[in-house]
Coordinates of C-alpha atoms and ligand atoms in Angstrom, one line a residue:
M1 CA -0.1 0.2 -0.1
P2 CA 1.3 3.2 -0.8
N3 CA 2.7 5.4 2.1
T4 CA 0.2 8.0 2.9
T5 CA 1.8 10.9 4.1
A6 CA 5.4 11.1 3.0
T7 CA 4.0 12.6 -0.2
H8 CA 5.0 16.9 -0.4
P9 CA 3.4 19.1 -3.2
P10 CA 5.1 20.1 -5.5
S11 CA 7.6 22.9 -4.5
G12 CA 6.4 26.4 -5.2
L13 CA 2.6 25.8 -4.6
S14 CA 0.6 28.0 -2.8
P15 CA -1.8 26.2 0.2
K16 CA -4.8 27.6 -1.8
A17 CA -3.5 26.1 -5.4
M18 CA -2.7 22.7 -3.2
V19 CA -6.6 22.4 -2.4
F20 CA -7.8 23.5 -5.9
L21 CA -5.1 20.7 -7.3
T22 CA -6.2 18.2 -4.7
A23 CA -9.8 18.3 -5.7
A24 CA -9.4 18.9 -9.5
T25 CA -6.9 15.4 -9.5
A26 CA -9.4 13.6 -7.7
A27 CA -12.4 14.9 -9.7
L28 CA -10.5 12.7 -12.4
G29 CA -12.4 9.8 -10.8
G30 CA -16.1 12.0 -12.2
L31 CA -14.2 11.9 -15.3
L32 CA -13.6 8.2 -16.0
F33 CA -17.7 7.7 -14.3
G34 CA -19.1 9.9 -16.9
Y35 CA -16.8 8.5 -19.6
D36 CA -17.4 5.1 -18.9
T37 CA -21.2 5.6 -18.5
A38 CA -21.5 7.4 -22.1
V39 CA -19.2 5.7 -24.2
I40 CA -21.4 2.6 -24.5
S41 CA -24.0 5.0 -26.5
G42 CA -21.7 5.2 -29.4
A43 CA -20.0 2.0 -29.6
Q44 CA -23.0 -0.6 -29.4
L45 CA -23.7 -0.8 -33.0
F46 CA -20.2 -2.2 -33.7
F47 CA -19.4 -4.2 -31.1
K48 CA -23.0 -5.7 -31.6
S49 CA -21.8 -6.9 -35.1
S50 CA -18.3 -7.8 -34.4
F51 CA -19.7 -10.1 -31.7
H52 CA -23.0 -11.1 -33.6
L53 CA -25.2 -10.5 -30.8
S54 CA -29.1 -10.8 -30.4
D55 CA -30.9 -7.9 -28.6
T56 CA -31.2 -9.6 -25.4
Q57 CA -27.0 -10.4 -25.5
L58 CA -27.0 -6.7 -26.5
E59 CA -29.2 -5.4 -23.7
L60 CA -27.0 -7.4 -21.3
A61 CA -23.4 -6.3 -22.5
V62 CA -24.5 -2.6 -22.0
G63 CA -26.2 -3.1 -18.6
V64 CA -23.5 -5.0 -16.8
V65 CA -21.9 -1.7 -16.5
L66 CA -24.7 -0.7 -13.8
L67 CA -24.6 -4.0 -12.0
G68 CA -20.8 -3.5 -11.5
A69 CA -21.4 -0.1 -10.1
M70 CA -24.0 -1.4 -7.4
L71 CA -21.1 -3.8 -6.3
G72 CA -18.8 -1.2 -6.3
A73 CA -20.8 1.3 -4.4
A74 CA -21.5 -1.4 -1.9
L75 CA -17.8 -2.5 -1.3
G76 CA -16.5 0.9 -1.9
G77 CA -17.2 2.7 1.7
W78 CA -16.1 -0.5 3.7
L79 CA -13.0 -0.7 1.7
T80 CA -12.2 3.3 2.2
D81 CA -13.1 3.2 6.0
R82 CA -10.6 0.7 6.2
L83 CA -7.7 1.5 3.9
G84 CA -7.9 5.1 3.5
R85 CA -9.6 7.5 0.9
K86 CA -6.1 7.9 -1.2
S87 CA -5.2 4.4 -1.4
V88 CA -8.6 3.3 -2.8
L89 CA -8.9 6.1 -5.1
L90 CA -5.3 5.1 -6.2
A91 CA -6.1 1.2 -6.6
T92 CA -9.5 2.5 -8.4
G93 CA -7.3 4.4 -11.0
V94 CA -5.3 1.4 -11.7
C95 CA -8.2 -0.6 -12.2
F96 CA -9.9 1.7 -14.4
G97 CA -6.8 1.7 -16.8
V98 CA -6.7 -2.1 -16.8
F99 CA -10.2 -3.1 -16.9
S100 CA -10.8 -0.5 -19.9
L101 CA -7.7 -2.0 -21.8
W102 CA -9.2 -5.7 -21.2
T103 CA -12.7 -3.8 -22.4
G104 CA -11.0 -2.8 -25.8
L105 CA -9.5 -6.1 -26.4
S106 CA -11.8 -8.8 -25.3
T107 CA -12.4 -11.5 -27.6
G108 CA -15.8 -12.6 -27.3
L109 CA -19.3 -11.7 -25.3
A110 CA -18.3 -13.5 -21.9
T111 CA -14.8 -11.0 -21.6
F112 CA -16.7 -8.1 -22.6
V113 CA -19.4 -9.3 -20.3
A114 CA -16.7 -9.5 -17.4
A115 CA -14.5 -6.6 -18.2
R116 CA -17.8 -4.1 -18.2
F117 CA -18.5 -5.5 -15.2
L118 CA -15.5 -4.5 -13.7
V119 CA -15.1 -1.1 -14.7
G120 CA -18.9 -0.8 -13.1
A121 CA -17.3 -1.7 -10.3
C122 CA -14.6 0.8 -10.3
I123 CA -17.7 3.2 -11.4
G124 CA -18.8 2.6 -8.2
V125 CA -16.0 2.9 -6.3
A126 CA -15.4 6.7 -8.0
S127 CA -18.8 7.8 -7.6
M128 CA -18.9 7.7 -3.6
L129 CA -15.4 8.0 -2.8
T130 CA -14.5 11.2 -5.0
P131 CA -16.7 13.4 -3.9
L132 CA -15.9 11.9 0.0
Y133 CA -12.7 12.6 -0.5
I134 CA -12.7 16.1 -1.8
S135 CA -15.4 17.0 1.1
E136 CA -12.8 15.8 3.4
M137 CA -10.3 17.7 2.3
S138 CA -11.8 20.8 2.0
P139 CA -12.6 24.1 4.0
A140 CA -16.3 24.5 4.8
R141 CA -16.3 28.2 2.7
I142 CA -15.5 26.4 -0.9
R143 CA -16.2 23.1 0.0
G144 CA -19.6 23.1 -2.1
A145 CA -17.5 24.5 -5.4
L146 CA -14.8 22.2 -4.6
V147 CA -16.9 18.8 -4.7
S148 CA -19.0 20.0 -7.3
L149 CA -15.7 19.9 -9.7
N150 CA -16.7 16.0 -9.3
Q151 CA -19.7 16.3 -11.0
L152 CA -18.8 18.8 -13.4
A153 CA -16.0 16.3 -14.6
I154 CA -18.8 13.6 -15.0
T155 CA -20.5 15.9 -17.4
V156 CA -17.2 16.8 -19.3
G157 CA -16.7 12.6 -19.3
I158 CA -19.7 12.2 -21.1
V159 CA -19.3 15.0 -23.6
V160 CA -15.8 13.3 -24.2
A161 CA -17.5 10.2 -24.7
Y162 CA -19.9 11.3 -27.0
G163 CA -17.2 13.2 -29.1
V164 CA -15.0 10.4 -29.0
D165 CA -17.8 8.1 -29.9
Y166 CA -18.5 10.4 -32.8
A167 CA -14.8 11.0 -34.0
L168 CA -14.3 6.8 -34.3
A169 CA -17.6 6.1 -35.6
A170 CA -16.6 6.3 -38.8
R171 CA -13.2 4.0 -38.7
Q172 CA -16.2 1.7 -36.6
D173 CA -13.6 1.5 -33.8
W174 CA -15.2 0.6 -31.3
R175 CA -12.1 -0.8 -28.9
M176 CA -10.6 2.4 -29.4
M177 CA -13.5 4.0 -27.9
F178 CA -13.3 1.9 -24.9
I179 CA -9.2 2.0 -24.5
S180 CA -9.5 5.8 -24.8
A181 CA -10.1 6.0 -21.2
V182 CA -6.6 4.6 -19.8
L183 CA -5.6 8.0 -20.7
P184 CA -7.1 9.8 -17.6
A185 CA -7.0 7.3 -15.8
I186 CA -2.9 7.3 -15.7
V187 CA -3.5 10.7 -15.3
L188 CA -5.8 9.8 -12.0
V189 CA -3.2 7.5 -10.6
T190 CA 0.1 9.6 -11.3
G191 CA -1.4 13.0 -9.4
M192 CA -3.2 10.7 -6.8
L193 CA 0.7 9.5 -6.0
F194 CA 1.3 13.2 -5.0
L195 CA -1.9 14.3 -3.3
P196 CA -2.0 13.9 0.8
E197 CA -4.3 11.4 2.6
S198 CA -7.2 12.6 4.2
P199 CA -6.6 14.4 7.4
R200 CA -10.2 13.5 8.7
W201 CA -9.4 9.6 8.1
L202 CA -6.0 9.8 9.5
A203 CA -7.6 11.1 12.9
K204 CA -10.3 8.7 12.9
K205 CA -6.9 6.2 12.4
G206 CA -5.4 8.1 15.9
R207 CA -2.9 9.4 13.3
R208 CA -2.6 13.2 15.2
E209 CA 0.6 14.5 13.8
D210 CA -0.2 13.1 10.5
A211 CA -3.5 14.5 10.4
L212 CA -2.1 18.1 11.5
N213 CA 0.5 18.1 8.7
N214 CA -2.1 17.1 5.9
F215 CA -4.4 20.3 7.4
R216 CA -1.4 22.5 7.2
R217 CA -0.4 21.2 3.5
L218 CA -3.8 22.0 2.4
G219 CA -3.4 25.6 3.4
R220 CA -4.9 25.9 6.7
E221 CA -1.6 26.7 8.9
D222 CA -3.7 28.7 11.6
E223 CA -6.6 26.7 11.4
A224 CA -5.0 23.6 11.6
Q225 CA -5.3 22.9 15.2
Q226 CA -8.9 23.9 15.8
E227 CA -9.8 21.8 13.2
L228 CA -8.1 18.7 14.3
A229 CA -9.5 19.5 17.4
D230 CA -13.1 19.7 16.2
V231 CA -12.5 16.1 14.3
E232 CA -11.6 14.7 17.2
R233 CA -14.6 16.2 19.5
V234 CA -17.2 14.6 17.2
L235 CA -14.9 11.2 16.7
R236 CA -15.3 10.4 20.6
E237 CA -18.7 10.9 20.3
E238 CA -19.3 8.4 17.4
T239 CA -19.2 4.3 18.2
G240 CA -17.7 3.9 14.5
K241 CA -20.1 1.0 14.6
F242 CA -22.7 0.9 11.4
S243 CA -25.6 0.6 13.6
E244 CA -24.9 4.2 14.6
L245 CA -26.8 5.0 11.7
F246 CA -29.8 3.9 12.6
R247 CA -30.0 5.8 15.9
P248 CA -32.6 8.7 16.0
G249 CA -30.6 11.5 14.6
F250 CA -28.4 9.8 11.9
R251 CA -31.7 8.0 10.7
I252 CA -32.9 10.6 9.4
A253 CA -29.6 11.6 8.1
V254 CA -29.6 8.0 6.2
W255 CA -33.5 8.7 5.0
I256 CA -31.9 11.9 3.5
G257 CA -29.3 10.5 1.6
V258 CA -30.9 7.2 0.4
G259 CA -34.0 10.0 -0.7
L260 CA -31.6 12.1 -2.4
A261 CA -29.6 9.4 -4.4
V262 CA -33.3 7.9 -5.3
F263 CA -34.7 10.9 -6.4
Q264 CA -31.8 11.9 -8.8
Q265 CA -32.2 8.8 -10.9
I266 CA -36.2 8.1 -10.7
T267 CA -36.9 12.2 -12.1
G268 CA -35.6 10.8 -15.7
I269 CA -31.9 12.4 -15.8
N270 CA -30.5 9.1 -17.4
T271 CA -33.5 8.6 -19.9
I272 CA -32.1 11.4 -21.7
I273 CA -28.4 10.7 -21.1
Y274 CA -28.7 7.3 -22.1
Y275 CA -31.6 7.3 -24.5
A276 CA -31.5 11.1 -26.2
P277 CA -31.0 9.9 -29.7
T278 CA -34.1 7.7 -29.0
I279 CA -36.2 10.6 -27.7
L280 CA -35.2 13.0 -30.4
R281 CA -36.2 10.8 -33.1
N282 CA -39.4 10.1 -31.4
A283 CA -39.7 13.7 -31.4
G284 CA -39.3 13.9 -35.2
F285 CA -35.3 14.3 -36.1
S286 CA -35.6 12.1 -38.6
S287 CA -32.0 11.8 -39.3
A288 CA -29.7 9.7 -37.0
R289 CA -27.2 12.1 -37.7
V290 CA -28.7 14.9 -36.6
A291 CA -30.2 13.2 -33.4
I292 CA -26.6 12.5 -32.4
L293 CA -25.5 16.2 -32.9
G294 CA -28.7 17.1 -30.8
T295 CA -27.3 14.8 -28.0
V296 CA -23.9 16.4 -28.0
G297 CA -25.4 19.6 -27.6
I298 CA -27.2 18.0 -24.7
G299 CA -24.1 16.9 -23.5
V300 CA -22.4 20.9 -23.7
V301 CA -25.5 22.3 -21.8
N302 CA -24.9 19.9 -19.1
V303 CA -21.4 21.0 -18.8
L304 CA -22.3 24.2 -19.0
A305 CA -24.7 24.5 -16.3
T306 CA -22.8 22.6 -14.2
V307 CA -20.5 25.5 -14.2
V308 CA -23.3 27.8 -13.2
S309 CA -24.2 25.6 -10.2
I310 CA -20.7 25.6 -9.1
L311 CA -20.4 29.5 -9.0
L312 CA -23.7 29.6 -7.1
I313 CA -23.5 26.3 -4.5
D314 CA -21.7 27.9 -1.6
R315 CA -23.6 31.4 -2.0
L316 CA -26.9 30.4 -2.9
G317 CA -26.6 27.4 -0.7
R318 CA -27.7 23.9 -1.6
K319 CA -31.4 23.9 -0.5
P320 CA -32.6 26.6 -2.8
L321 CA -30.4 25.4 -5.7
L322 CA -32.6 21.8 -5.3
L323 CA -35.7 23.4 -5.0
I324 CA -35.5 25.8 -8.0
G325 CA -34.0 22.8 -9.8
C326 CA -36.6 20.1 -9.2
L327 CA -39.2 22.6 -9.9
G328 CA -37.8 23.6 -13.0
Q329 CA -37.6 19.9 -13.9
A330 CA -40.9 19.2 -13.5
A331 CA -42.3 22.4 -15.7
M332 CA -39.4 20.9 -18.6
L333 CA -41.0 17.6 -18.2
G334 CA -44.5 18.4 -18.2
Y335 CA -44.3 20.8 -20.9
V336 CA -41.9 18.2 -23.2
G337 CA -45.1 15.4 -22.4
Y338 CA -47.7 18.2 -23.5
S339 CA -45.7 19.0 -26.5
F340 CA -45.9 15.2 -27.9
A341 CA -49.5 15.0 -26.9
H342 CA -50.2 18.3 -29.2
H343 CA -48.0 16.8 -31.9
R344 CA -45.5 20.0 -31.2
H345 CA -42.6 17.9 -32.1
G346 CA -38.9 18.5 -33.0
L347 CA -37.8 21.6 -31.7
A348 CA -40.2 22.2 -29.1
V349 CA -39.2 19.2 -27.4
F350 CA -35.5 19.9 -28.4
A351 CA -35.4 22.6 -26.1
G352 CA -37.9 21.5 -23.1
V353 CA -35.2 18.4 -23.1
L354 CA -32.3 21.1 -22.8
L355 CA -33.9 23.5 -20.1
Y356 CA -34.8 20.0 -18.2
I357 CA -30.9 19.4 -18.3
V358 CA -30.4 22.9 -17.2
F359 CA -32.3 22.5 -14.4
F360 CA -31.0 19.1 -13.5
A361 CA -27.3 20.2 -13.9
I362 CA -27.9 23.3 -11.3
S363 CA -29.5 21.2 -8.5
L364 CA -30.0 17.2 -8.2
G365 CA -26.6 16.4 -10.4
P366 CA -24.1 18.3 -8.1
V367 CA -26.1 19.0 -5.1
V368 CA -26.8 15.3 -4.6
W369 CA -23.4 13.8 -4.6
L370 CA -22.4 16.9 -2.4
M371 CA -24.8 16.5 0.0
L372 CA -24.0 12.3 0.6
S373 CA -20.3 13.7 1.4
E374 CA -21.5 16.0 4.0
I375 CA -24.0 14.8 6.0
Y376 CA -22.6 11.3 7.7
P377 CA -20.3 11.0 10.9
T378 CA -16.7 10.6 10.1
K379 CA -15.9 7.2 11.3
I380 CA -18.4 5.4 8.7
R381 CA -18.8 8.1 6.3
G382 CA -17.6 6.0 3.5
A383 CA -20.1 3.1 4.7
A384 CA -23.2 5.4 4.9
M385 CA -22.4 7.0 1.4
S386 CA -22.3 3.3 0.1
L387 CA -25.7 2.9 1.2
A388 CA -27.2 6.3 -0.3
T389 CA -24.3 5.3 -3.5
F390 CA -25.7 2.0 -4.2
A391 CA -29.7 3.2 -3.6
N392 CA -28.6 5.6 -6.7
W393 CA -27.1 2.7 -9.1
F394 CA -30.1 0.6 -8.3
A395 CA -32.7 3.4 -9.0
N396 CA -30.5 4.2 -12.4
W397 CA -30.5 0.2 -13.3
V398 CA -34.3 0.2 -12.5
V399 CA -35.3 3.6 -14.5
T400 CA -33.0 2.1 -17.5
V401 CA -34.3 -1.2 -17.8
T402 CA -37.6 -0.2 -18.1
F403 CA -37.6 3.3 -19.8
L404 CA -38.2 1.5 -23.3
S405 CA -40.8 -0.3 -22.4
L406 CA -42.9 2.5 -20.4
L407 CA -42.6 4.1 -23.4
D408 CA -44.0 1.2 -25.3
K409 CA -46.6 1.1 -22.6
L410 CA -47.7 4.2 -21.5
G411 CA -46.1 6.5 -24.7
S412 CA -44.4 9.5 -24.5
V413 CA -46.7 11.6 -23.1
H414 CA -47.5 9.6 -19.8
T415 CA -44.0 8.6 -19.4
F416 CA -42.5 12.0 -19.2
W417 CA -45.2 13.0 -16.8
L418 CA -44.7 10.5 -14.4
F419 CA -41.3 12.1 -14.3
A420 CA -42.8 15.4 -14.1
I421 CA -44.7 14.3 -10.8
L422 CA -42.0 12.4 -9.3
S423 CA -39.9 15.8 -9.8
I424 CA -42.3 17.2 -7.5
A425 CA -42.3 14.8 -5.1
A426 CA -38.2 15.3 -4.9
M427 CA -39.2 19.1 -4.6
L428 CA -41.3 18.5 -1.5
F429 CA -38.9 15.9 -0.3
C430 CA -36.4 18.6 -0.4
L431 CA -38.3 21.1 1.2
W432 CA -39.3 19.0 4.3
L433 CA -36.2 16.7 4.9
V434 CA -33.0 18.5 3.9
P435 CA -31.2 20.8 5.8
E436 CA -28.8 23.6 4.5
T437 CA -25.2 22.5 5.0
K438 CA -23.4 26.0 3.1
G439 CA -20.4 27.1 5.0
R440 CA -20.7 24.6 8.2
S441 CA -17.8 22.4 8.7
L442 CA -18.2 18.5 8.6
E443 CA -18.1 18.4 12.0
E444 CA -21.1 21.5 12.4
I445 CA -23.2 19.3 10.2
E446 CA -22.6 16.0 12.2
E447 CA -23.3 17.8 15.8
S448 CA -26.3 19.1 14.7
F449 CA -27.6 15.6 13.5
R450 CA -26.6 14.3 16.9
H451 CA -28.8 17.4 18.3
L452 CA -31.6 16.3 16.7
G453 CA -31.6 12.8 18.1
R454 CA -31.2 14.1 21.7
A455 CA -34.2 16.5 21.0
K456 CA -36.0 13.7 19.9
A457 CA -35.0 11.0 22.6
Ligands
BGC1 C1 -25.6 11.4 -11.7 C2 -25.7 10.3 -13.5 C3 -26.0 11.3 -14.6 C4 -24.9 12.5 -14.5 C5 -25.4 13.3 -15.6 C6 -24.9 12.6 -12.2 O1 -24.6 13.3 -11.0 O2 -25.3 10.3 -11.2 O3 -26.4 8.9 -13.1 O4 -25.7 10.7 -15.4 O5 -25.0 13.4 -13.5 O6 -24.7 14.7 -15.7

C-alpha cells in the first residue's frame, strides 16, 4: 500500500492552489465515471456486429456496467473506511486503466461482459469516493464548489465520450472507444501519488501528527489545531459501528441520503443521457446524424449549467438550488409531455429537454453527490455513503431497464408526465427534509444531526 503521508506538494505551490489541485485531480475519478457510462452509447452498434449479438445479448452487454457499479458502490465505503481515501482511489484508478484496456481487447461476449462489469465496479467506487475525499479535504467556505468539480468532471466525461464515439464511428473502432479511458486513468493515478491522505481519515485512525500536517499542507496553517480538535471531539462521540446510523438523529441523515440519491435517478436524468437519440427521433428528428448531434448539444449544455451551479452553490446554498431545480425539471418534463400530446414535435421537445438538463445540472446533479459527502459521521462516512450510492445505482438500473417498455406501454406523453410528478415529489422531499449545509464544517453538520437525535429522545 502506498505511503499516505510522506508525499509533498510540488514545490512553490501555494496552499490554496494545493486544495484546488487536490480536488481537480481527484475529480478525474468523476471524469472516468462519466466517460465510461456514456461511451457505450456510440460503441454498441459496432461491437454488436463484431460479436454477432442478439438484442438480448446486447442489452446484457450494455446494462452490466450498472450491476458492477452497484457492487462497487456497496464495497467502496467498507474498503475506504479501513484502508483510507487516497489508497482506495489510487487503486481504483489502476483498475479503471486495466479493465478499460481489457474491454477494448476482449475477444468475445463473455470477456467483454466480465470486463464491463469490472469497469462498472470501478465506477461504483469512484462515484462515492471522489466526492467523499474532496469533501474531507476542503475548507467549509468553498466545499460546495470544490466537491462539485466532481460533477463537472462527470459531465465533461460524458461529452468527451460522445465526441470520441463520433470521431471513431467512421472507422467503426469500438475498441479504441473503450481503450481511450486508459489516458485519464493514468493521469488520475499519477496525480494521486502526490496528493495527501484525508486528515479526517488519519484522525479517525489516531494518527494525530499526520492529520495535523495534512491540514497544514492544505493551507489551513492557522486553523489546523482547531480543525483537528473539532474532528477529535466528534470522533469521541462516535461508536464507529454501522448501527449508529439507525439511531435517532443519524436515521434522518440516512433517509435524506437515500431519498436524494433515489430522486436524482427516478426523475429521469438517464433516460435523456442514455437514450437522447431515441427520444429525439421519436420527436421527429428523422436523421440519426442530427439526433446524435442533438445529443452532443445536450452534453455541452449539461457541462455549462454545471459551471453555473459551481458558482452559486456556496453563495445561494444547496437547498434553494434543489428547490428551483426540481420545480424547473417538473415544468420542463410537463412541457415535453404536452408537446408530444399536441404533436408539437422537433424543436419544441428539444428545447424542453435542454432546459430540463439545465435544471438538473444546477440542482440534483451536483447537490446530491455533495450532500451525501457532508451529512454522515466521520468514522462510518464511507459505509454510509455506500448505502446511499448503492441506492442511486439501483434506481438508475431500474429506470434504465424499464424506460423503453414504459415508452411502449404508457407512450411518450404519460412517461414524461410520470417523471414530472416524481420531480414534484422530489421538491417536496427537499422542502421538508433536507437541511442547509452551506458554510458549515462537516463536524458542525454532524453535531446538528446528533442534537436532533437528542431532542427526539
Ligand atoms: C448522475 C448520473 C448522470 C449524470 C449526468 C450524475 O450526477 O449520478 O447518473 O448520468 O449526473 O450529468
